[in-house]
Amino acid sequence: MKSETTGRNTWKSRTGFILAAIGSAVGLGNIWRFSYLTYENGGGAFLIPYLIALLTAGIPLLILEFGIGHERFGSAPLAFHKISPRWEWLGWWPLLFTMFGIVLYYSAVIAWCIDYLFFSTTLAWGDDPNSFFFNSFLQVTSSPFEIGAIRMPILIALLVVWVVNWIIIVRGVGPGIELANKIFMPLLLILTLALVFWSLTLEGAMVGVSAYLTPDFSKLSDPMVWVSAYGQIFFTLSLGFGIMIAYASYMPYESNMTGSAIITALANSGFSLLSGFGVFALLGFMSANQGIALEDVVQESIGLAFVAYPKAISLLGTAGPLFGVLFFLSLTVAGISSSISIVEAFVSGIEDKFAINRELLATLLCLLGFAGGLIFTTQGGLLWLDIVDHFINNYGLIVAGLLECLAVGWFFKIDIIRNHLNKVSKLQLGTWWNWIIKFALPIFLSIILVNQLFRELLGAYGKYSWESLIGIGWSWIGISLLLSFVLAVQPWKTNNHLQNGRGEELK
Ligand code: PFF
């Protein structure tokens, strides 16, 4: 649906916008990534840095991204071009590495969830879910350069993921994305509530819950716990992706943007905290049932959803298959509502600059997404996923967030954004917000970045060779950066960059 006055796509309602933003934020990351990080980083102790990161980085940056998209009135590339043509590349870069990085492997993980939804009905993993996952299902090779064959079940499910993405996106902002989220988000909440309450009734559940809620304060002195908390906040709120900027640009002028950012951030973290109860209750049940310590139930992060959960599903007896179907369905729904958001953000960027027909674009991007995802359906796919995920999350998102703060805080009048937000929103931002964007966030993010780089130099990530880290990880970042400059220097095929579109003079 396009606005009659501005000609830009618009949401049908504020609720629709907030649900779509929550849909982007709530994803696979909230269910397995959050729970695993909490588990690994001292249970309840992790909640402290997590909440501090939410308040000091997540909410201020989400407000910034909503503010940029709404005030500059454009997708990320257009909005940054209007900040200064020199910064346009910063709008393209995250779109490129997210669309052709995160989403390619993210959709492969959604594909695994679809496969596991079916496996749950027959408990196909038998007595050894670990060996089933790595050896029978993925058939992982020993090096990323040994890609092996494509795994058919993953390929078929990946096709389903991209067809669903396409059906939603091609319908447009209101009838596609907004409607999908209006169905997906309530469905996800119901599924999650059912799973959490079910898990809480299991024997041993309280042991897990008490580990979840009991902080181990000694962990707080470990800088890695803080790095993980800030990294998770970026990923979970889809910050530094360019998505929230595009979504905010579809809001009409009179919209409470600051309030919407706070609701989105709190709903997203509330969802993580809620699903954490379910995960920990289930881990408590497994530890009681198998007589092993809670710390030993899960070995690897990816293993939480695809090894520990299947094991628990088998232990549930006749109700197991139903539990499994609900769990993997909830992951699938959460994943798809996130993946559509980046494709939309990319479509929006190209549409703004090159005025290409959106149906054609959506079709092309979904085809490219599927084709690019093929590498993650191969036997070497898990290793590629691990490397790409490591580099994009630890460098791409953090650097994009850092540059966003610097571009707006230091090379632009940040008060233009703050005054605009204050004019349209009920909640008023004080100058403290400028301070966070100009000083606090750049300092936090630089510390995290230096820490990561240092660790990178001290030893190769994982057990991968330097060739694979450079050939896959660094080059993924480098190529997307290069392409962002190429896109930024292309001439504009529209006049969008010359006007603010809301009929006011561009400051
Ligand atoms: N916020 C999402 C999550 O926590 O799972 C991350 C995400 C991934 C968002 C991929 C968007 C996306 F396209």
Short mmCIF file of C-alpha atoms and ligand atoms in Angstrom, two decimals:
data_model
loop_
_atom_site.label_atom_id
_atom_site.label_comp_id
_atom_site.label_asym_id
_atom_site.label_seq_id
_atom_site.Cartn_x
_atom_site.Cartn_y
_atom_site.Cartn_z
CA MET A 1 0.00 0.00 0.00
CA LYS A 2 1.40 3.41 -0.94
CA SER A 3 0.67 6.70 0.76
CA GLU A 4 -1.32 9.06 -1.44
CA THR A 5 0.63 12.10 -0.32
CA THR A 6 4.19 10.77 -0.33
CA GLY A 7 3.99 7.85 -2.76
CA ARG A 8 5.95 5.72 -0.29
CA ASN A 9 4.91 2.29 0.94
CA THR A 10 3.16 2.54 4.30
CA TRP A 11 2.02 0.29 7.09
CA LYS A 12 -1.71 0.08 7.58
CA SER A 13 -1.41 0.69 11.31
CA ARG A 14 1.09 1.37 14.07
CA THR A 15 0.34 -2.05 15.52
CA GLY A 16 1.24 -3.55 12.16
CA PHE A 17 4.56 -1.70 12.16
CA ILE A 18 5.40 -2.71 15.72
CA LEU A 19 4.47 -6.34 15.03
CA ALA A 20 6.65 -6.34 11.92
CA ALA A 21 9.57 -4.84 13.86
CA ILE A 22 9.07 -7.43 16.60
CA GLY A 23 8.81 -10.07 13.88
CA SER A 24 12.21 -9.08 12.58
CA ALA A 25 13.73 -8.96 16.05
CA VAL A 26 12.25 -12.18 17.42
CA GLY A 27 13.89 -15.00 15.56
CA LEU A 28 16.04 -18.07 15.90
CA GLY A 29 18.38 -15.87 17.92
CA ASN A 30 15.86 -15.44 20.72
CA ILE A 31 15.24 -19.12 21.16
CA TRP A 32 18.47 -20.99 20.73
CA ARG A 33 21.13 -18.27 20.70
CA PHE A 34 19.88 -16.43 23.78
CA SER A 35 19.29 -19.59 25.79
CA TYR A 36 22.61 -21.05 24.86
CA LEU A 37 24.51 -17.87 25.70
CA THR A 38 22.74 -17.71 29.04
CA TYR A 39 23.58 -21.34 29.69
CA GLU A 40 27.21 -20.90 28.73
CA ASN A 41 27.76 -17.58 30.51
CA GLY A 42 26.73 -18.34 34.05
CA GLY A 43 22.95 -18.78 33.92
CA GLY A 44 21.20 -15.91 35.65
CA ALA A 45 24.44 -13.91 35.73
CA PHE A 46 24.19 -13.41 31.99
CA LEU A 47 20.85 -11.68 32.42
CA ILE A 48 22.60 -8.76 34.14
CA PRO A 49 24.97 -7.81 31.28
CA TYR A 50 22.21 -8.68 28.83
CA LEU A 51 19.79 -6.21 30.42
CA ILE A 52 22.51 -3.58 30.80
CA ALA A 53 23.36 -4.01 27.10
CA LEU A 54 19.68 -3.69 26.26
CA LEU A 55 19.36 -0.40 28.13
CA THR A 56 22.69 1.16 27.19
CA ALA A 57 23.01 -0.01 23.59
CA GLY A 58 19.91 -1.78 22.32
CA ILE A 59 17.22 0.76 23.08
CA PRO A 60 19.26 3.92 22.24
CA LEU A 61 20.41 2.43 18.94
CA LEU A 62 16.98 1.17 17.99
CA ILE A 63 15.65 4.67 18.68
CA LEU A 64 18.44 6.00 16.44
CA GLU A 65 17.61 3.61 13.59
CA PHE A 66 13.90 4.37 13.84
CA GLY A 67 14.77 8.07 13.96
CA ILE A 68 17.05 7.94 10.90
CA GLY A 69 14.49 6.03 8.81
CA HIS A 70 11.58 8.18 9.89
CA GLU A 71 13.18 11.61 9.77
CA ARG A 72 15.33 11.11 6.64
CA PHE A 73 12.40 9.21 5.18
CA GLY A 74 14.11 6.42 3.33
CA SER A 75 15.59 2.95 3.31
CA ALA A 76 19.11 2.71 4.75
CA PRO A 77 20.99 3.79 1.57
CA LEU A 78 18.63 6.69 0.88
CA ALA A 79 18.58 7.79 4.51
CA PHE A 80 22.39 7.77 4.73
CA HIS A 81 22.66 9.55 1.40
CA LYS A 82 20.47 12.29 2.85
CA ILE A 83 22.72 12.45 5.91
CA SER A 84 25.58 12.96 3.49
CA PRO A 85 26.27 11.42 0.07
CA ARG A 86 29.62 10.35 1.48
CA TRP A 87 27.84 7.99 3.84
CA GLU A 88 25.56 6.30 1.35
CA TRP A 89 27.76 3.21 1.27
CA LEU A 90 27.07 2.73 4.97
CA GLY A 91 23.43 2.20 4.06
CA TRP A 92 24.32 -0.46 1.49
CA TRP A 93 26.97 -2.37 3.35
CA PRO A 94 24.80 -3.93 6.11
CA LEU A 95 22.10 -4.72 3.56
CA LEU A 96 24.65 -6.59 1.49
CA PHE A 97 26.30 -8.59 4.22
CA THR A 98 22.99 -9.40 5.86
CA MET A 99 21.11 -10.30 2.68
CA PHE A 100 24.00 -12.26 1.19
CA GLY A 101 25.50 -13.42 4.46
CA ILE A 102 23.27 -13.81 7.48
CA VAL A 103 20.08 -14.60 5.61
CA LEU A 104 21.67 -17.24 3.42
CA TYR A 105 22.70 -19.38 6.36
CA TYR A 106 19.79 -18.29 8.51
CA SER A 107 17.39 -19.73 5.93
CA ALA A 108 19.39 -22.94 5.91
CA VAL A 109 18.86 -23.20 9.67
CA ILE A 110 15.14 -22.57 9.16
CA ALA A 111 15.29 -25.39 6.61
CA TRP A 112 16.79 -27.70 9.25
CA CYS A 113 13.89 -26.75 11.54
CA ILE A 114 11.39 -27.73 8.86
CA ASP A 115 13.15 -31.08 8.42
CA TYR A 116 13.20 -31.62 12.18
CA LEU A 117 9.51 -30.81 12.36
CA PHE A 118 8.96 -33.93 10.27
CA PHE A 119 11.63 -35.95 12.06
CA SER A 120 9.80 -35.25 15.32
CA THR A 121 6.74 -37.15 14.19
CA THR A 122 8.69 -40.42 14.05
CA LEU A 123 11.53 -39.55 16.44
CA ALA A 124 13.79 -40.20 13.47
CA TRP A 125 16.96 -39.48 15.44
CA GLY A 126 16.64 -42.74 17.40
CA ASP A 127 18.84 -43.18 20.46
CA ASP A 128 21.64 -40.91 19.41
CA PRO A 129 20.46 -37.43 18.31
CA ASN A 130 24.03 -36.15 18.32
CA SER A 131 25.30 -38.62 15.80
CA PHE A 132 22.05 -38.34 13.84
CA PHE A 133 22.44 -34.56 13.50
CA PHE A 134 26.11 -34.41 12.55
CA ASN A 135 26.63 -37.73 10.78
CA SER A 136 23.32 -38.76 9.28
CA PHE A 137 21.53 -35.47 8.70
CA LEU A 138 24.29 -32.96 7.91
CA GLN A 139 27.02 -35.51 7.12
CA VAL A 140 29.56 -32.84 8.04
CA THR A 141 32.93 -32.99 6.32
CA SER A 142 36.21 -32.19 8.01
CA SER A 143 37.05 -28.94 6.21
CA PRO A 144 35.01 -26.13 4.68
CA PHE A 145 36.84 -26.60 1.39
CA GLU A 146 35.57 -30.15 1.23
CA ILE A 147 31.99 -29.24 0.45
CA GLY A 148 30.81 -32.75 -0.46
CA ALA A 149 27.33 -33.27 -1.84
CA ILE A 150 24.13 -31.30 -1.42
CA ARG A 151 21.88 -32.79 1.26
CA MET A 152 18.51 -33.30 -0.40
CA PRO A 153 16.25 -32.91 2.66
CA ILE A 154 17.89 -29.55 3.39
CA LEU A 155 17.66 -28.44 -0.21
CA ILE A 156 13.94 -29.19 -0.41
CA ALA A 157 13.20 -27.41 2.86
CA LEU A 158 15.32 -24.45 1.76
CA LEU A 159 13.23 -24.16 -1.35
CA VAL A 160 10.11 -24.08 0.84
CA VAL A 161 11.62 -21.29 2.97
CA TRP A 162 12.35 -19.12 -0.08
CA VAL A 163 8.97 -19.78 -1.66
CA VAL A 164 7.27 -18.65 1.57
CA ASN A 165 9.55 -15.60 1.76
CA TRP A 166 8.68 -14.76 -1.82
CA ILE A 167 4.92 -15.16 -1.37
CA ILE A 168 4.98 -12.75 1.54
CA ILE A 169 7.34 -10.14 0.12
CA VAL A 170 5.90 -9.97 -3.35
CA ARG A 171 2.55 -8.93 -1.86
CA GLY A 172 4.16 -5.76 -0.53
CA VAL A 173 4.45 -4.03 2.80
CA GLY A 174 0.85 -3.93 4.07
CA PRO A 175 -0.80 -6.97 2.47
CA GLY A 176 2.38 -9.07 2.68
CA ILE A 177 4.74 -8.33 5.55
CA GLU A 178 2.25 -6.68 7.88
CA LEU A 179 -0.39 -9.35 7.40
CA ALA A 180 2.14 -12.19 7.79
CA ASN A 181 3.36 -10.74 11.07
CA LYS A 182 -0.17 -10.21 12.31
CA ILE A 183 -0.63 -13.95 11.92
CA PHE A 184 2.88 -15.11 12.85
CA MET A 185 3.44 -13.11 16.03
CA PRO A 186 0.29 -14.17 17.93
CA LEU A 187 0.85 -17.74 16.70
CA LEU A 188 4.42 -17.66 17.96
CA LEU A 189 3.33 -16.35 21.33
CA ILE A 190 0.73 -19.09 21.73
CA LEU A 191 3.22 -21.80 20.70
CA THR A 192 5.86 -20.44 23.06
CA LEU A 193 3.48 -20.12 26.00
CA ALA A 194 2.28 -23.69 25.43
CA LEU A 195 5.87 -25.00 25.29
CA VAL A 196 7.00 -23.02 28.34
CA PHE A 197 4.08 -24.14 30.51
CA TRP A 198 4.46 -27.70 29.34
CA SER A 199 8.19 -27.67 30.13
CA LEU A 200 7.56 -26.21 33.57
CA THR A 201 5.38 -29.18 34.52
CA LEU A 202 8.15 -31.71 33.80
CA GLU A 203 10.02 -33.45 36.58
CA GLY A 204 13.25 -31.63 37.44
CA ALA A 205 12.10 -28.46 35.68
CA MET A 206 12.63 -26.36 38.80
CA VAL A 207 16.32 -27.30 38.98
CA GLY A 208 16.75 -25.81 35.54
CA VAL A 209 14.70 -22.73 36.34
CA SER A 210 16.66 -22.05 39.49
CA ALA A 211 19.92 -22.25 37.51
CA TYR A 212 18.38 -19.78 35.06
CA LEU A 213 17.48 -17.37 37.80
CA THR A 214 20.47 -17.77 40.12
CA PRO A 215 23.26 -15.46 39.11
CA ASP A 216 26.86 -16.61 39.33
CA PHE A 217 28.36 -13.18 39.94
CA SER A 218 31.92 -14.37 39.47
CA LYS A 219 31.20 -14.58 35.73
CA LEU A 220 30.64 -10.82 35.56
CA SER A 221 34.35 -10.15 35.78
CA ASP A 222 34.92 -12.07 32.55
CA PRO A 223 34.99 -9.55 29.66
CA MET A 224 33.80 -12.22 27.23
CA VAL A 225 30.47 -12.38 29.04
CA TRP A 226 30.00 -8.68 28.31
CA VAL A 227 31.11 -9.03 24.72
CA SER A 228 28.58 -11.84 24.24
CA ALA A 229 25.82 -9.76 25.83
CA TYR A 230 26.41 -6.75 23.58
CA GLY A 231 26.79 -8.97 20.51
CA GLN A 232 23.53 -10.72 21.30
CA ILE A 233 21.67 -7.42 21.70
CA PHE A 234 22.75 -6.36 18.21
CA PHE A 235 21.73 -9.61 16.62
CA THR A 236 18.48 -9.95 18.49
CA LEU A 237 17.22 -6.44 17.78
CA SER A 238 18.33 -6.68 14.14
CA LEU A 239 20.55 -3.62 14.75
CA GLY A 240 23.17 -2.68 12.22
CA PHE A 241 21.22 -4.65 9.56
CA GLY A 242 19.52 -1.66 7.91
CA ILE A 243 16.13 -3.29 8.50
CA MET A 244 14.75 -1.05 11.21
CA ILE A 245 15.62 2.05 9.14
CA ALA A 246 13.52 0.83 6.20
CA TYR A 247 10.65 -0.30 8.43
CA ALA A 248 10.54 3.10 10.18
CA SER A 249 10.45 4.92 6.83
CA TYR A 250 7.08 3.29 6.11
CA MET A 251 5.47 5.07 9.07
CA PRO A 252 3.31 8.15 8.57
CA TYR A 253 4.62 11.46 9.88
CA GLU A 254 2.59 11.61 13.09
CA SER A 255 3.87 8.44 14.75
CA ASN A 256 5.15 7.84 18.23
CA MET A 257 8.53 6.49 17.12
CA THR A 258 10.42 6.55 20.41
CA GLY A 259 7.57 4.72 22.12
CA SER A 260 7.49 2.16 19.31
CA ALA A 261 11.23 1.51 19.69
CA ILE A 262 10.84 0.89 23.41
CA ILE A 263 7.87 -1.42 22.94
CA THR A 264 9.73 -3.39 20.25
CA ALA A 265 12.87 -3.76 22.35
CA LEU A 266 11.01 -4.78 25.50
CA ALA A 267 8.74 -7.22 23.68
CA ASN A 268 11.74 -8.83 22.01
CA SER A 269 13.71 -9.27 25.21
CA GLY A 270 10.56 -10.32 27.07
CA PHE A 271 10.17 -13.04 24.49
CA SER A 272 13.76 -14.22 25.02
CA LEU A 273 13.36 -14.23 28.79
CA LEU A 274 10.12 -16.19 28.46
CA SER A 275 11.54 -18.82 26.14
CA GLY A 276 14.56 -19.08 28.46
CA PHE A 277 12.21 -20.49 31.13
CA GLY A 278 11.11 -23.19 28.70
CA VAL A 279 14.65 -24.10 27.65
CA PHE A 280 16.03 -24.24 31.19
CA ALA A 281 13.03 -26.20 32.48
CA LEU A 282 13.64 -28.73 29.75
CA LEU A 283 17.35 -28.92 30.54
CA GLY A 284 16.44 -29.50 34.20
CA PHE A 285 14.15 -32.30 33.14
CA MET A 286 16.92 -33.90 31.08
CA SER A 287 19.43 -33.59 33.85
CA ALA A 288 17.02 -35.23 36.32
CA ASN A 289 15.95 -37.90 33.88
CA GLN A 290 19.44 -38.91 32.83
CA GLY A 291 21.16 -38.28 36.14
CA ILE A 292 23.71 -35.86 34.66
CA ALA A 293 24.66 -32.40 35.87
CA LEU A 294 22.89 -29.48 34.25
CA GLU A 295 26.23 -28.12 33.01
CA ASP A 296 26.81 -31.27 31.00
CA VAL A 297 23.49 -31.52 29.19
CA VAL A 298 24.48 -29.43 26.16
CA GLN A 299 27.84 -29.38 24.47
CA GLU A 300 27.55 -27.03 21.54
CA SER A 301 25.38 -24.04 20.81
CA ILE A 302 23.85 -25.49 17.69
CA GLY A 303 23.34 -28.68 19.69
CA LEU A 304 20.77 -27.03 21.93
CA ALA A 305 17.99 -27.06 19.35
CA PHE A 306 19.07 -30.00 17.25
CA VAL A 307 20.62 -32.37 19.79
CA ALA A 308 19.38 -31.55 23.29
CA TYR A 309 15.78 -30.87 22.28
CA PRO A 310 15.45 -34.06 20.22
CA LYS A 311 16.87 -36.01 23.16
CA ALA A 312 14.29 -34.42 25.45
CA ILE A 313 11.51 -35.02 22.94
CA SER A 314 12.35 -38.73 22.96
CA LEU A 315 12.29 -38.78 26.75
CA LEU A 316 8.78 -37.30 26.78
CA GLY A 317 7.17 -40.57 25.69
CA THR A 318 3.97 -40.51 23.67
CA ALA A 319 3.63 -36.73 23.91
CA GLY A 320 7.12 -36.25 22.46
CA PRO A 321 6.20 -35.92 18.78
CA LEU A 322 3.60 -33.24 19.51
CA PHE A 323 6.10 -31.30 21.62
CA GLY A 324 8.68 -31.60 18.83
CA VAL A 325 6.32 -30.39 16.14
CA LEU A 326 5.31 -27.37 18.25
CA PHE A 327 8.92 -26.51 19.04
CA PHE A 328 10.22 -26.72 15.49
CA LEU A 329 7.15 -24.95 14.16
CA SER A 330 7.79 -22.09 16.55
CA LEU A 331 11.41 -21.84 15.37
CA THR A 332 10.28 -21.88 11.74
CA VAL A 333 7.72 -19.12 12.26
CA ALA A 334 10.18 -16.99 14.25
CA GLY A 335 12.83 -17.49 11.56
CA ILE A 336 10.66 -16.63 8.58
CA SER A 337 9.33 -13.42 10.12
CA SER A 338 12.98 -12.34 10.47
CA SER A 339 14.20 -13.44 7.07
CA ILE A 340 11.45 -11.54 5.25
CA SER A 341 12.54 -8.36 6.99
CA ILE A 342 15.98 -8.24 5.41
CA VAL A 343 14.73 -9.08 1.94
CA GLU A 344 12.23 -6.22 2.34
CA ALA A 345 14.97 -3.86 3.54
CA PHE A 346 17.03 -4.72 0.46
CA VAL A 347 14.08 -4.35 -1.89
CA SER A 348 13.39 -0.98 -0.32
CA GLY A 349 16.99 0.19 -0.85
CA ILE A 350 17.04 -0.77 -4.53
CA GLU A 351 13.53 0.56 -5.13
CA ASP A 352 14.48 3.93 -3.63
CA LYS A 353 17.55 4.36 -5.80
CA PHE A 354 16.93 2.49 -9.01
CA ALA A 355 13.11 2.48 -9.20
CA ILE A 356 13.04 -1.17 -10.24
CA ASN A 357 9.66 -2.84 -10.09
CA ARG A 358 9.24 -4.42 -6.64
CA GLU A 359 7.69 -7.72 -7.79
CA LEU A 360 10.57 -8.31 -10.15
CA LEU A 361 13.08 -7.36 -7.49
CA ALA A 362 11.53 -9.57 -4.84
CA THR A 363 11.53 -12.49 -7.25
CA LEU A 364 15.14 -11.92 -8.20
CA LEU A 365 16.30 -11.55 -4.61
CA CYS A 366 14.49 -14.69 -3.48
CA LEU A 367 16.05 -16.61 -6.36
CA LEU A 368 19.47 -15.26 -5.47
CA GLY A 369 18.83 -16.04 -1.81
CA PHE A 370 17.99 -19.62 -2.65
CA ALA A 371 20.95 -19.99 -5.01
CA GLY A 372 23.36 -18.42 -2.53
CA GLY A 373 22.01 -20.64 0.24
CA LEU A 374 22.97 -23.79 -1.67
CA ILE A 375 26.45 -23.81 -0.19
CA PHE A 376 24.88 -24.17 3.26
CA THR A 377 22.95 -27.24 2.15
CA THR A 378 26.14 -29.11 1.35
CA GLN A 379 28.03 -31.40 3.68
CA GLY A 380 30.51 -28.62 4.34
CA GLY A 381 27.61 -26.21 4.99
CA LEU A 382 27.80 -26.22 8.79
CA LEU A 383 31.44 -25.15 8.67
CA TRP A 384 30.68 -22.33 6.24
CA LEU A 385 27.82 -21.25 8.44
CA ASP A 386 30.02 -21.16 11.50
CA ILE A 387 32.69 -19.03 9.80
CA VAL A 388 30.33 -16.59 8.09
CA ASP A 389 28.29 -16.19 11.28
CA HIS A 390 31.42 -15.50 13.33
CA PHE A 391 32.70 -12.78 11.02
CA ILE A 392 29.46 -11.03 10.28
CA ASN A 393 28.29 -10.96 13.88
CA ASN A 394 31.57 -10.05 15.47
CA TYR A 395 32.74 -7.54 12.90
CA GLY A 396 30.03 -6.62 10.40
CA LEU A 397 27.25 -5.74 12.82
CA ILE A 398 29.47 -4.12 15.42
CA VAL A 399 31.37 -2.00 12.88
CA ALA A 400 28.12 -0.97 11.16
CA GLY A 401 26.63 0.06 14.53
CA LEU A 402 29.78 1.96 15.46
CA LEU A 403 29.89 3.84 12.15
CA GLU A 404 26.20 4.61 12.38
CA CYS A 405 26.80 6.31 15.73
CA LEU A 406 29.80 8.21 14.39
CA ALA A 407 28.06 9.29 11.18
CA VAL A 408 25.04 10.69 12.99
CA GLY A 409 26.75 11.78 16.20
CA TRP A 410 29.83 13.45 14.75
CA PHE A 411 29.27 14.17 11.07
CA PHE A 412 25.68 15.28 11.23
CA LYS A 413 23.55 17.34 13.59
CA ILE A 414 22.20 14.64 15.85
CA ASP A 415 19.69 17.13 17.27
CA ILE A 416 17.86 17.09 13.94
CA ILE A 417 17.00 13.46 14.61
CA ARG A 418 16.36 13.99 18.32
CA ASN A 419 14.14 17.04 17.80
CA HIS A 420 12.19 15.21 15.16
CA LEU A 421 11.68 12.20 17.43
CA ASN A 422 10.59 14.50 20.25
CA LYS A 423 8.16 16.30 17.98
CA VAL A 424 6.37 13.14 16.89
CA SER A 425 6.73 11.02 20.06
CA LYS A 426 5.18 11.26 23.50
CA LEU A 427 8.31 10.24 25.32
CA GLN A 428 10.92 13.02 25.16
CA LEU A 429 14.60 12.21 24.68
CA GLY A 430 16.99 14.35 26.69
CA THR A 431 20.53 15.25 25.72
CA TRP A 432 21.61 12.05 27.52
CA TRP A 433 20.64 10.24 24.34
CA ASN A 434 23.10 12.33 22.31
CA TRP A 435 25.77 11.39 24.82
CA ILE A 436 25.07 7.72 24.45
CA ILE A 437 25.20 7.88 20.66
CA LYS A 438 28.24 10.17 20.51
CA PHE A 439 30.38 8.78 23.30
CA ALA A 440 29.18 5.77 25.25
CA LEU A 441 28.27 3.52 22.34
CA PRO A 442 31.34 4.25 20.22
CA ILE A 443 33.51 3.53 23.26
CA PHE A 444 31.73 0.25 24.16
CA LEU A 445 31.70 -0.92 20.58
CA SER A 446 35.37 -0.07 20.03
CA ILE A 447 36.35 -2.00 23.14
CA ILE A 448 34.41 -5.02 21.91
CA LEU A 449 35.96 -4.74 18.48
CA VAL A 450 39.51 -4.46 19.74
CA ASN A 451 38.93 -7.37 22.07
CA GLN A 452 37.65 -9.49 19.18
CA LEU A 453 40.50 -8.54 16.88
CA PHE A 454 42.97 -9.35 19.58
CA ARG A 455 41.49 -12.77 20.12
CA GLU A 456 41.41 -13.32 16.38
CA LEU A 457 45.13 -12.66 16.14
CA LEU A 458 45.94 -14.79 19.15
CA GLY A 459 44.55 -17.87 17.51
CA ALA A 460 42.51 -18.88 14.51
CA TYR A 461 38.79 -19.00 15.22
CA GLY A 462 37.51 -22.49 15.89
CA LYS A 463 39.78 -25.11 14.48
CA TYR A 464 39.76 -23.65 11.00
CA SER A 465 42.79 -23.03 8.86
CA TRP A 466 43.85 -19.43 8.18
CA GLU A 467 43.07 -20.01 4.51
CA SER A 468 39.45 -20.80 5.25
CA LEU A 469 39.07 -17.88 7.66
CA ILE A 470 40.50 -15.45 5.14
CA GLY A 471 38.97 -17.07 2.07
CA ILE A 472 35.48 -17.34 3.56
CA GLY A 473 35.15 -15.02 6.56
CA TRP A 474 37.25 -11.94 5.82
CA SER A 475 36.53 -12.01 2.12
CA TRP A 476 32.79 -12.10 2.78
CA ILE A 477 33.14 -8.88 4.73
CA GLY A 478 35.57 -7.37 2.19
CA ILE A 479 33.51 -8.15 -0.91
CA SER A 480 30.32 -6.74 0.62
CA LEU A 481 32.21 -3.59 1.56
CA LEU A 482 33.52 -3.19 -1.96
CA LEU A 483 30.09 -3.73 -3.46
CA SER A 484 28.60 -1.14 -1.15
CA PHE A 485 30.93 1.48 -2.62
CA VAL A 486 30.07 0.33 -6.13
CA LEU A 487 26.35 0.75 -5.43
CA ALA A 488 26.87 4.08 -3.71
CA VAL A 489 28.62 5.67 -6.70
CA GLN A 490 25.93 4.63 -9.18
CA PRO A 491 23.82 7.55 -10.41
CA TRP A 492 20.35 7.93 -8.92
CA LYS A 493 17.53 6.84 -11.20
CA THR A 494 14.96 8.58 -8.99
CA ASN A 495 14.68 11.98 -7.34
CA ASN A 496 14.19 10.53 -3.90
CA HIS A 497 17.57 11.73 -2.70
CA LEU A 498 16.74 15.35 -3.55
CA GLN A 499 13.62 15.70 -1.48
CA ASN A 500 12.59 14.69 1.94
CA GLY A 501 9.30 13.51 0.54
CA ARG A 502 7.22 14.80 3.39
CA GLY A 503 6.94 18.19 1.77
CA GLU A 504 9.40 19.93 4.07
CA GLU A 505 12.78 21.35 3.28
CA LEU A 506 15.61 18.91 3.86
CA LYS A 507 17.88 20.13 6.66
N1 PFF B 1 16.83 -10.69 15.07
C1 PFF B 1 16.98 -11.96 14.45
C2 PFF B 1 17.16 -13.04 15.49
O1 PFF B 1 17.41 -12.73 16.65
O2 PFF B 1 17.06 -14.20 15.15
C3 PFF B 1 18.18 -11.95 13.58
C4 PFF B 1 17.90 -11.78 12.13
C5 PFF B 1 18.45 -12.61 11.24
C6 PFF B 1 17.08 -10.77 11.66
C7 PFF B 1 18.22 -12.49 9.95
C8 PFF B 1 16.86 -10.61 10.33
C9 PFF B 1 17.42 -11.47 9.50
F1 PFF B 1 17.19 -11.32 8.21
#
